[in-house]
């Protein structure tokens, strides 16, 4: 029963979409479980790449620290997504740190196991290429936003992207389903905490968002989309 449940979870993972059940059973048998409490670090920037993970439950945040010591939020990870993608590219060190935002459960495999499975099963290798391509495209979009858009529009794009990736509907709007502070938004959009606070406060007065301590609800997605689209014209 437990094996079948695990296989059903693996079927929904981005790396294993369309992978035959016998291969998933092999993956399940080779896996181990890891549990993180909120604030626990899965791995740190510069750590050797020796393990690969798929998130089962919970949310994690991936960050990078610049040579000057500034922290940049790269992305958030949720159920079905992978942590430790450098395993897929042959990297030797993790380019960023990954930290649990809340209690999280993960499947894990030694790097050598995942690389062997990619070699023997083309579907996994094809999925890996597709997921890495999506990550690359996402980073290109974010770099374009940082280079060409005004701050308000960058914040609008970022909030909309997070709402699409991890939003759930409530009576008040689309709530981003993990703790998100104004400092987090500042790091993701290349601006200051003061600017983010001022922008969100203005949006709150207009009923566009509702934000509190580490919580953001999008009340009027259409208004945010109009701001974001203005940057593309």
GROMACS .gro file of N, CA and C in nm, residues 1 4 11-12 23 44 66 77 86 88-89 105-106 111 114 117-119 128 134 141 144 150 162 164 174 186 224 229:
model
   87
    1UNK      N    1   0.083  -0.120   0.000
    1UNK     CA    2   0.000   0.000   0.000
    1UNK      C    3   0.087   0.126   0.000
    4UNK      N    4   0.257   0.179  -0.338
    4UNK     CA    5   0.166   0.231  -0.440
    4UNK      C    6   0.138   0.379  -0.418
   11UNK      N    7   0.443   1.001  -0.974
   11UNK     CA    8   0.381   1.026  -1.105
   11UNK      C    9   0.354   1.174  -1.126
   12UNK      N   10   0.327   1.246  -1.017
   12UNK     CA   11   0.291   1.387  -1.030
   12UNK      C   12   0.413   1.480  -1.025
   23UNK      N   13   0.931   0.174  -1.383
   23UNK     CA   14   1.047   0.261  -1.357
   23UNK      C   15   1.023   0.341  -1.229
   44UNK      N   16   2.346   2.406   0.147
   44UNK     CA   17   2.394   2.544   0.141
   44UNK      C   18   2.469   2.569   0.011
   66UNK      N   19   2.549   3.690  -0.296
   66UNK     CA   20   2.648   3.752  -0.384
   66UNK      C   21   2.781   3.765  -0.312
   77UNK      N   22   0.997   2.644  -0.412
   77UNK     CA   23   0.969   2.507  -0.455
   77UNK      C   24   0.851   2.453  -0.377
   86UNK      N   25   2.134   2.065  -0.988
   86UNK     CA   26   2.271   2.052  -1.037
   86UNK      C   27   2.310   1.907  -1.059
   88UNK      N   28   2.139   1.705  -1.221
   88UNK     CA   29   2.100   1.675  -1.359
   88UNK      C   30   2.199   1.732  -1.460
   89UNK      N   31   2.273   1.834  -1.421
   89UNK     CA   32   2.364   1.901  -1.515
   89UNK      C   33   2.509   1.860  -1.496
  105UNK      N   34   0.834   1.745   0.360
  105UNK     CA   35   0.875   1.606   0.341
  105UNK      C   36   0.924   1.591   0.197
  106UNK      N   37   1.032   1.515   0.181
  106UNK     CA   38   1.092   1.500   0.048
  106UNK      C   39   1.132   1.355   0.023
  111UNK      N   40   2.302   1.118  -0.594
  111UNK     CA   41   2.320   1.175  -0.728
  111UNK      C   42   2.347   1.066  -0.832
  114UNK      N   43   2.021   0.895  -0.963
  114UNK     CA   44   1.941   0.972  -1.059
  114UNK      C   45   2.012   0.980  -1.194
  117UNK      N   46   1.957   0.656  -1.368
  117UNK     CA   47   1.820   0.643  -1.419
  117UNK      C   48   1.800   0.727  -1.545
  118UNK      N   49   1.860   0.844  -1.551
  118UNK     CA   50   1.851   0.928  -1.671
  118UNK      C   51   1.917   0.860  -1.790
  119UNK      N   52   2.027   0.792  -1.765
  119UNK     CA   53   2.099   0.724  -1.873
  119UNK      C   54   2.018   0.607  -1.927
  128UNK      N   55   1.395   1.609  -1.775
  128UNK     CA   56   1.498   1.693  -1.713
  128UNK      C   57   1.532   1.811  -1.805
  134UNK      N   58   1.263   2.532  -1.880
  134UNK     CA   59   1.167   2.623  -1.816
  134UNK      C   60   1.237   2.714  -1.715
  141UNK      N   61   1.330   3.585  -1.828
  141UNK     CA   62   1.220   3.679  -1.808
  141UNK      C   63   1.249   3.771  -1.690
  144UNK      N   64   1.507   4.028  -1.782
  144UNK     CA   65   1.447   4.132  -1.866
  144UNK      C   66   1.367   4.230  -1.782
  150UNK      N   67   0.985   4.936  -1.477
  150UNK     CA   68   0.982   5.017  -1.356
  150UNK      C   69   0.950   4.929  -1.236
  162UNK      N   70   0.403   3.441  -0.854
  162UNK     CA   71   0.392   3.360  -0.733
  162UNK      C   72   0.248   3.313  -0.712
  164UNK      N   73   0.035   3.247  -0.948
  164UNK     CA   74   0.011   3.137  -1.043
  164UNK      C   75   0.079   3.009  -0.995
  174UNK      N   76  -0.685   3.546  -0.428
  174UNK     CA   77  -0.586   3.439  -0.446
  174UNK      C   78  -0.475   3.460  -0.344
  186UNK      N   79   1.130   4.239  -0.202
  186UNK     CA   80   1.236   4.333  -0.237
  186UNK      C   81   1.356   4.260  -0.298
  224UNK      N   82  -0.352   4.404  -1.128
  224UNK     CA   83  -0.209   4.373  -1.131
  224UNK      C   84  -0.164   4.339  -1.272
  229UNK      N   85   0.133   4.441  -1.773
  229UNK     CA   86   0.128   4.452  -1.919
  229UNK      C   87   0.175   4.588  -1.965
   0.00000   0.00000   0.00000
